[in-house]
Amino acid sequence: MQAPPVPIKTERPRVVVIGCGFGGIEAVRKLSKAPVDITLIDRTNHHLFQPLLYQVATAGLPAPAISGPIRHILRHEIQRGNLTVLLGEVMDIDARARCVVLDGQEHVPYDALIVATGATHSYFGHDGWAAYAPGLKTLADAFDIRRRLLTAFERAEREGAESPVRQSWLTFAVVGAGPTGVEMAGTMAEIAYHTLPREFHRIDSRQARVVLIEGAQRVLGAFPEDLSAKAHEQLRTLGVEVLTGARVTHIDAQGLSYETTAADGSVEKQVLPARTVIWAAGVAASPLGRALANSTGCTLDRAGRVVVEPDLSVPGHPEIQVVGDLAAAKSYPPKGEPTAVPGVSPGAKQMGRTAAANILRRLKGEPTQRFRYIDYGSLATIGRRRAVMMIEVPVLGHVKASGFLAWLFWLFVHIYFLIGFRNRMVVFMDWAWAYFTSQRHARVVPDPMPSKRSP
Ligand SMILES: Cc1cc2nc3c(=O)[nH]c(=O)nc-3n(C[C@H](O)[C@H](O)[C@H](O)COP(=O)(O)OP(=O)(O)OC[C@H]3O[C@@H](n4cnc5c(N)ncnc54)[C@H](O)[C@@H]3O)c2cc1C
């Protein structure tokens, strides 16, 4: 008979990392070379490259091209012997007892903790809209959006030519014109105007409307005004109707309502019948921020992010670090005032590395270091051959570009940063094929008509 497994006794410090996104994975990689025992906990079994999630939602790439099993990605670290990966959802953090509470009530103790659970959607207090206007954050969201998008054309094909409902199935609204909203709207227009024509008999997919609705006065508000204007123009040439200064007031299964304010201050209310609405407007921090606040008394900002110390630790708890989209962190350059760190993947990766380095410094009795964010610039794609970019080039400083050149650069960067050689090859081949054929491969929807649910 085999003897029961003997628990391995260890005197090494226990570091728990919650979340295997951009921040968590970088922290684990850095920690795994040190004499510590790491437990990485994630509620999914995969690491996800969110910047290309819209490609899965719009049937351009299959899910495995932009994601990979955590156990495989970190297999070398696991084989090194000091990394344990647990699939589970962290429900709470007990800062006094120094343990995290998993679903099923398992308690995982820590000497040092990194919380890297990212962000989720915010509907600005209208959570009921979520059923009609899904946001894009996880693979499950991407599959849901892909199903809604593709089946909308099928539903339109089933409606009679005179049916008033047909056009509402052919109207696609995207709320929020940040990078995700812009790339979703641009790609949806490409599907309607370039991928699907000639595949339907009763409808002409080119009669679809793609409407991008933004509350602010311009698209891509984080970019300089000239690049916003160029992005707006590129969306227009793709056939996207862009509504700026339009505030969405209601969303249901039939479509949405919005308000615009005229120059004389009068408010005009409009209704847009649209059976497919995508929410790309609001971001809220992971609920674990609230759990940390309850446990440690730390402050949360308006988006629910944890206000951290300059070294990314929670005030009064140097053993807890918060990184990535969950952290309201500042960057401390050698000269000048500290600046807020944006919620982007390079920020999360850099914070993950700094948090890990600070844990190792504390273990050696050395002082921790303040976080410094290196900004390499911003990129947003709008569709085939269309993008805008603003990057930092040594010696040259800010370099701005739009159109084909920016799009090529965007392609290169996104392929380069994908994890794994196979993913890079798959994405490169699929994009090359799509470029020459306008086709999108990942259009198979396993469950096109879930009973009684609006697609
Ligand atoms: C659609 C989309 C497009 C984007 N495009 C870009 C882009 O082009 N460029 C760019 O720089 N940034 C982009 N971003 C932002 C970027 O992806 C984030 O800034 C980055 O992912 C933040 O990293 P993170 O580690 O904080 O969180 P995430 O990468 O979101 O990882 C969080 C991890 O925590 C896990 N988790 C969450 N809660 C729990 C829990 N309770 N228990 C256990 N595990 C949990 C999740 O499963 C996930 O694996 C985009 C984001 C989205 C959603």
XYZ file of C-alpha atoms and ligand atoms in Angstrom:
508
model
C 0.000 0.000 0.000
C 1.258 3.445 -0.860
C 2.078 5.702 2.095
C 0.024 8.914 2.358
C 1.841 11.931 0.995
C 3.984 13.580 3.639
C 3.512 17.364 3.793
C 6.791 19.033 2.910
C 8.084 21.007 5.859
C 9.550 24.319 4.871
C 11.140 27.112 6.764
C 11.129 29.389 3.756
C 8.934 32.478 3.644
C 5.536 31.830 2.058
C 4.498 34.278 -0.635
C 0.942 34.119 -1.952
C 0.157 35.785 -5.281
C -3.526 36.243 -6.145
C -4.192 36.580 -9.884
C -2.185 35.342 -12.852
C -2.745 38.304 -15.141
C -0.007 40.636 -16.306
C 0.960 41.757 -12.794
C 0.781 38.373 -11.069
C 2.745 36.423 -13.669
C 5.632 38.900 -13.653
C 5.782 38.788 -9.862
C 5.845 34.984 -9.846
C 8.597 34.821 -12.453
C 10.790 37.127 -10.420
C 10.061 35.416 -7.097
C 10.551 31.888 -8.411
C 14.322 32.327 -8.575
C 14.463 33.284 -4.875
C 14.442 31.054 -1.752
C 10.705 31.484 -1.093
C 7.675 29.190 -1.420
C 5.108 30.707 -3.749
C 1.436 29.868 -4.023
C -0.254 31.370 -7.091
C -4.050 31.397 -7.004
C -6.287 32.200 -9.952
C -9.964 31.534 -10.568
C -9.233 30.548 -14.170
C -6.733 27.990 -15.436
C -5.261 30.381 -18.004
C -3.276 33.555 -18.430
C -5.053 35.879 -20.865
C -3.617 38.485 -23.221
C -6.481 40.961 -22.838
C -5.293 43.450 -25.478
C -6.306 40.917 -28.164
C -9.518 39.766 -26.508
C -11.575 41.800 -28.971
C -10.168 39.553 -31.727
C -11.806 36.532 -30.073
C -15.036 38.495 -29.580
C -15.077 39.376 -33.281
C -14.157 35.884 -34.524
C -10.708 36.856 -35.763
C -8.702 34.570 -33.485
C -9.436 31.390 -31.516
C -9.140 31.619 -27.743
C -5.950 29.508 -27.402
C -4.109 31.993 -29.644
C -4.302 34.671 -26.950
C -4.311 32.589 -23.797
C -2.437 29.657 -22.340
C -2.742 27.270 -19.386
C -1.034 28.744 -16.329
C 0.537 25.380 -15.484
C 2.115 25.187 -18.924
C 3.309 28.793 -19.071
C 4.894 28.467 -15.625
C 6.020 24.831 -16.007
C 9.719 25.674 -15.558
C 8.977 27.624 -12.387
C 6.785 24.750 -11.097
C 9.550 22.241 -11.886
C 12.026 24.391 -9.969
C 10.034 23.203 -6.949
C 8.948 26.352 -5.146
C 5.748 27.246 -7.023
C 2.321 25.765 -6.287
C -0.587 26.770 -8.526
C -4.137 26.597 -7.163
C -7.300 26.993 -9.203
C -9.739 28.821 -6.960
C -11.490 32.089 -6.290
C -10.219 34.149 -3.392
C -13.263 35.321 -1.453
C -11.585 37.217 1.366
C -8.281 38.319 2.871
C -7.704 38.113 6.622
C -4.847 40.543 7.209
C -4.722 39.881 10.976
C -4.421 36.108 10.597
C -2.275 36.582 7.466
C -4.227 34.225 5.247
C -6.431 34.343 2.184
C -9.780 32.585 2.149
C -10.608 30.520 -0.918
C -13.952 29.319 -2.200
C -14.797 26.235 -0.159
C -13.313 28.038 2.869
C -9.736 26.749 2.446
C -7.340 29.144 4.208
C -3.946 29.745 2.597
C -1.430 31.387 4.980
C 1.161 33.886 3.815
C 4.183 35.795 5.087
C 3.969 38.137 2.110
C 0.999 38.693 -0.206
C 0.664 40.190 -3.685
C -2.874 41.006 -4.787
C -3.146 41.283 -8.577
C -6.795 40.604 -9.349
C -7.269 43.381 -11.902
C -10.530 45.089 -12.760
C -14.045 44.368 -13.909
C -16.842 46.309 -15.698
C -18.652 49.200 -14.133
C -22.135 50.134 -15.318
C -22.128 53.296 -13.200
C -24.837 52.018 -10.890
C -26.971 50.477 -13.673
C -26.022 46.841 -13.141
C -29.246 45.726 -14.845
C -27.745 46.850 -18.183
C -25.164 44.070 -18.002
C -27.683 41.476 -19.270
C -28.200 43.466 -22.503
C -24.795 45.058 -22.961
C -21.946 42.692 -22.060
C -18.503 44.080 -21.402
C -15.248 42.514 -22.541
C -12.886 41.298 -19.851
C -12.713 37.509 -19.884
C -12.791 34.724 -22.473
C -16.370 33.977 -21.382
C -17.300 37.606 -22.205
C -15.608 37.296 -25.598
C -17.542 34.101 -26.444
C -20.797 35.753 -25.365
C -20.159 38.829 -27.526
C -19.117 36.688 -30.494
C -22.332 34.691 -30.233
C -24.481 37.830 -30.015
C -22.675 39.483 -32.901
C -22.815 36.550 -35.315
C -26.311 35.391 -34.441
C -27.679 38.928 -34.903
C -27.069 38.545 -38.652
C -28.764 35.123 -38.538
C -31.772 36.583 -36.722
C -32.011 39.367 -39.284
C -31.959 36.774 -42.087
C -34.961 35.068 -40.445
C -37.041 38.257 -40.262
C -39.299 39.194 -43.157
C -38.184 42.033 -45.417
C -40.936 44.266 -44.040
C -40.315 43.420 -40.406
C -39.416 46.497 -38.347
C -37.260 44.237 -36.177
C -34.892 43.314 -39.003
C -32.987 46.588 -38.945
C -32.650 46.463 -35.160
C -30.905 43.083 -35.546
C -28.638 44.790 -38.048
C -27.824 47.675 -35.724
C -24.791 47.276 -33.474
C -24.053 49.795 -30.740
C -20.805 50.109 -28.826
C -20.895 52.297 -25.715
C -17.578 53.951 -24.893
C -14.931 55.090 -27.380
C -11.756 54.191 -25.517
C -9.328 51.763 -27.191
C -11.594 48.725 -26.646
C -14.737 50.462 -27.959
C -12.906 51.818 -30.980
C -11.387 48.462 -31.943
C -14.698 46.651 -31.376
C -16.666 49.124 -33.516
C -14.061 49.177 -36.291
C -13.903 45.388 -36.458
C -17.686 44.988 -36.362
C -17.918 47.333 -39.344
C -15.339 45.241 -41.199
C -17.343 42.084 -40.530
C -20.558 43.644 -41.820
C -19.066 45.385 -44.858
C -16.230 43.061 -45.896
C -16.522 39.582 -44.332
C -20.219 38.721 -44.596
C -21.469 40.206 -47.880
C -22.452 37.465 -50.332
C -22.969 34.936 -47.518
C -26.638 35.839 -46.955
C -29.551 35.895 -49.425
C -32.361 37.662 -47.606
C -30.312 40.448 -46.043
C -27.485 42.580 -47.257
C -25.012 42.740 -44.353
C -23.709 46.010 -45.781
C -26.960 47.595 -44.609
C -25.879 47.053 -41.010
C -25.238 50.101 -38.854
C -22.389 50.199 -36.370
C -22.828 53.077 -33.933
C -20.099 54.099 -31.478
C -21.462 56.207 -28.619
C -19.180 58.297 -26.424
C -20.137 60.642 -23.588
C -17.049 62.845 -23.988
C -16.501 65.168 -26.912
C -13.972 62.983 -28.703
C -12.948 59.354 -29.212
C -9.776 57.968 -27.571
C -9.795 60.670 -24.912
C -6.424 59.554 -23.495
C -4.696 60.346 -26.799
C -3.728 63.828 -28.006
C -6.497 65.684 -29.868
C -4.926 65.347 -33.314
C -4.729 61.547 -32.987
C -8.321 61.444 -31.687
C -9.407 63.335 -34.780
C -7.485 60.934 -37.014
C -9.036 57.931 -35.273
C -12.488 59.496 -35.709
C -11.848 59.954 -39.412
C -10.568 56.390 -39.814
C -13.691 55.057 -38.081
C -15.849 57.118 -40.431
C -14.111 55.726 -43.510
C -14.799 52.227 -42.199
C -18.501 53.069 -42.011
C -18.818 53.479 -38.216
C -21.272 56.179 -37.085
C -19.567 58.025 -34.244
C -21.715 59.913 -31.727
C -19.726 62.007 -29.260
C -21.182 64.034 -26.389
C -23.920 61.385 -26.129
C -24.813 60.055 -22.680
C -26.493 56.642 -22.528
C -29.478 56.743 -20.143
C -31.077 53.340 -20.626
C -30.345 49.925 -22.157
C -32.730 47.014 -22.601
C -33.324 44.088 -24.968
C -34.624 46.416 -27.700
C -31.741 48.855 -27.715
C -30.683 51.977 -25.894
C -31.601 55.588 -25.185
C -29.169 58.447 -25.017
C -29.129 62.208 -24.491
C -27.210 64.919 -26.259
C -26.948 68.547 -25.243
C -27.402 71.196 -27.934
C -25.381 74.435 -28.072
C -28.281 76.322 -26.405
C -28.173 73.884 -23.477
C -31.347 72.015 -24.405
C -31.212 68.263 -23.905
C -32.359 66.031 -26.720
C -33.374 62.425 -26.030
C -32.865 59.772 -28.691
C -33.722 56.092 -28.937
C -31.541 53.664 -30.881
C -33.177 50.287 -31.596
C -30.182 47.912 -31.521
C -30.350 44.247 -30.568
C -26.599 44.039 -30.038
C -25.054 46.464 -27.560
C -21.471 46.178 -26.299
C -20.376 47.943 -23.128
C -16.886 49.431 -23.289
C -17.439 52.426 -21.042
C -16.590 51.761 -17.420
C -14.008 49.947 -15.362
C -14.198 49.112 -11.663
C -11.532 47.482 -9.538
C -11.781 43.828 -8.533
C -14.014 43.294 -5.446
C -10.940 42.090 -3.555
C -10.094 45.784 -3.131
C -13.155 46.105 -0.892
C -12.147 42.928 0.982
C -8.691 44.428 1.602
C -10.216 47.699 2.776
C -12.450 45.837 5.227
C -9.517 43.853 6.529
C -6.813 46.538 6.684
C -8.725 49.839 6.743
C -6.932 50.972 3.574
C -8.454 53.646 1.355
C -10.124 52.940 -1.974
C -10.446 55.511 -4.753
C -13.688 56.159 -6.663
C -13.087 53.193 -8.955
C -12.545 50.900 -5.934
C -8.762 50.723 -6.432
C -6.493 50.382 -3.410
C -4.499 53.531 -2.675
C -1.028 52.122 -2.143
C 2.201 53.456 -0.657
C 5.013 54.539 -3.007
C 6.500 51.003 -2.750
C 3.093 49.456 -3.686
C 2.391 48.176 -0.161
C -0.877 48.670 1.693
C -0.549 51.420 4.350
C 0.277 49.819 7.715
C 0.796 46.416 6.046
C 4.232 46.241 4.438
C 3.656 42.493 3.942
C 0.789 43.144 1.458
C 1.449 44.582 -1.991
C -1.200 45.506 -4.553
C -0.319 45.710 -8.254
C -1.880 46.250 -11.663
C -5.391 47.505 -12.331
C -6.374 47.024 -8.680
C -3.776 49.534 -7.468
C -4.214 53.307 -7.428
C -0.453 53.704 -7.707
C 1.836 56.607 -8.463
C 5.063 56.646 -10.366
C 8.028 58.374 -8.747
C 10.438 59.651 -11.388
C 13.935 60.722 -10.300
C 12.909 64.333 -10.958
C 9.526 66.029 -10.839
C 6.163 65.264 -9.289
C 4.731 61.750 -8.964
C 2.172 60.867 -11.623
C -0.721 58.400 -11.663
C 0.041 55.032 -13.280
C -2.423 54.168 -16.080
C -4.367 50.902 -16.091
C -2.431 49.244 -18.897
C -0.493 46.014 -19.204
C 3.018 47.531 -19.052
C 2.008 49.253 -15.795
C 0.795 45.946 -14.321
C 3.925 44.067 -15.429
C 6.281 46.682 -14.051
C 4.364 46.813 -10.756
C 4.476 42.999 -10.509
C 8.266 43.045 -10.833
C 8.666 45.905 -8.349
C 6.394 44.242 -5.781
C 8.356 40.987 -6.039
C 11.674 42.843 -5.741
C 10.399 44.716 -2.687
C 9.355 41.482 -0.981
C 12.846 40.097 -1.557
C 14.387 43.334 -0.247
C 12.292 43.124 2.930
C 13.336 39.522 3.444
C 16.964 40.615 3.289
C 16.284 43.484 5.691
C 16.874 46.095 2.989
C 14.689 49.144 2.446
C 11.998 48.843 -0.236
C 12.026 51.006 -3.365
C 9.444 53.389 -4.743
C 7.683 52.390 -7.935
C 8.757 54.088 -11.133
C 6.656 53.555 -14.257
C 8.385 53.605 -17.624
C 5.870 54.760 -20.235
C 6.630 53.405 -23.707
C 3.624 55.091 -25.308
C 0.101 54.274 -26.450
C -1.352 52.378 -29.372
C -4.904 51.806 -30.555
C -6.033 49.932 -33.616
C -9.214 50.819 -35.463
C -9.310 48.114 -38.087
C -7.420 46.783 -41.072
C -4.631 49.194 -42.030
C -5.911 51.696 -39.478
C -4.431 52.637 -36.092
C -2.997 55.518 -34.112
C 0.129 55.521 -31.995
C 2.194 57.762 -29.777
C 5.450 56.241 -28.601
C 8.565 57.340 -26.785
C 11.713 56.941 -28.844
C 15.100 57.601 -27.212
C 16.632 60.823 -28.566
C 13.540 61.615 -30.717
C 11.072 61.864 -27.817
C 7.310 61.611 -28.616
C 6.649 60.089 -32.041
C 3.068 60.153 -33.354
C 1.694 58.293 -36.356
C -1.620 57.115 -37.744
C -2.904 54.883 -40.540
C -0.978 52.016 -42.118
C 2.381 52.653 -40.420
C 0.788 52.778 -36.977
C -1.173 49.624 -37.797
C 1.984 47.733 -38.810
C 3.663 48.821 -35.607
C 0.597 47.737 -33.619
C 0.709 44.291 -35.296
C 4.387 43.847 -34.527
C 4.034 44.875 -30.857
C 1.041 42.642 -30.222
C 2.628 39.588 -31.786
C 5.886 40.254 -29.941
C 4.257 40.472 -26.512
C 2.130 37.348 -26.861
C 3.322 34.590 -24.566
C 4.722 31.548 -26.406
C 6.184 30.927 -29.849
C 3.155 28.887 -30.957
C 0.736 31.736 -30.141
C 2.883 34.175 -32.098
C 2.891 31.861 -35.115
C -0.875 31.209 -34.948
C -1.695 34.901 -34.690
C 0.736 35.836 -37.449
C -0.708 33.209 -39.836
C -4.331 34.037 -39.021
C -3.767 37.759 -39.478
C -1.905 37.279 -42.738
C -4.768 35.119 -44.035
C -7.389 37.624 -42.830
C -5.456 40.495 -44.395
C -5.576 38.985 -47.880
C -9.055 37.413 -47.705
C -11.024 39.630 -45.258
C -12.186 36.351 -43.730
C -12.466 35.632 -40.023
C -11.836 32.063 -38.960
C -13.304 31.716 -35.511
C -16.963 31.998 -36.518
C -18.150 28.670 -35.142
C -20.637 29.341 -32.335
C -21.381 26.207 -30.283
C -24.611 27.491 -28.730
C -26.115 30.059 -31.123
C -29.621 30.237 -29.662
C -29.558 29.751 -25.869
C -33.174 29.287 -24.891
C -35.131 32.433 -24.106
C -32.038 34.586 -23.849
C -31.620 37.596 -26.063
C -28.511 37.143 -28.206
C -10.534 44.273 -23.674
C -9.283 44.858 -23.085
C -8.335 45.403 -23.921
C -7.147 45.935 -23.403
N -6.223 46.445 -24.252
C -5.031 46.877 -23.763
C -4.010 47.309 -24.639
O -4.184 47.327 -25.860
N -2.830 47.701 -24.095
C -2.618 47.684 -22.746
O -1.513 48.008 -22.305
N -3.570 47.309 -21.895
C -4.778 46.895 -22.356
N -5.763 46.485 -21.504
C -5.535 46.632 -20.052
C -4.687 45.505 -19.509
O -5.134 44.258 -19.997
C -4.741 45.567 -17.996
O -4.189 46.792 -17.583
C -3.967 44.421 -17.366
O -4.537 43.181 -17.726
C -3.974 44.533 -15.842
O -3.242 43.466 -15.327
P -3.588 42.879 -13.882
O -2.548 41.866 -13.593
O -3.829 43.968 -12.923
O -5.018 42.171 -14.065
P -5.495 41.082 -15.081
O -4.562 40.924 -16.212
O -6.914 41.410 -15.368
O -5.439 39.725 -14.240
C -6.225 39.519 -13.113
C -6.203 38.028 -12.797
O -6.776 37.825 -11.525
C -7.681 36.740 -11.565
N -8.679 36.973 -10.506
C -9.521 38.022 -10.409
N -10.220 37.928 -9.256
C -9.809 36.800 -8.631
C -10.146 36.178 -7.402
N -11.050 36.700 -6.557
N -9.540 35.018 -7.069
C -8.608 34.472 -7.901
N -8.243 35.035 -9.066
C -8.816 36.186 -9.422
C -8.241 36.776 -12.972
O -8.743 35.505 -13.365
C -7.015 37.205 -13.781
O -6.266 36.092 -14.209
C -6.945 45.951 -21.995
C -7.914 45.406 -21.151
C -9.073 44.853 -21.693
C -10.096 44.261 -20.775
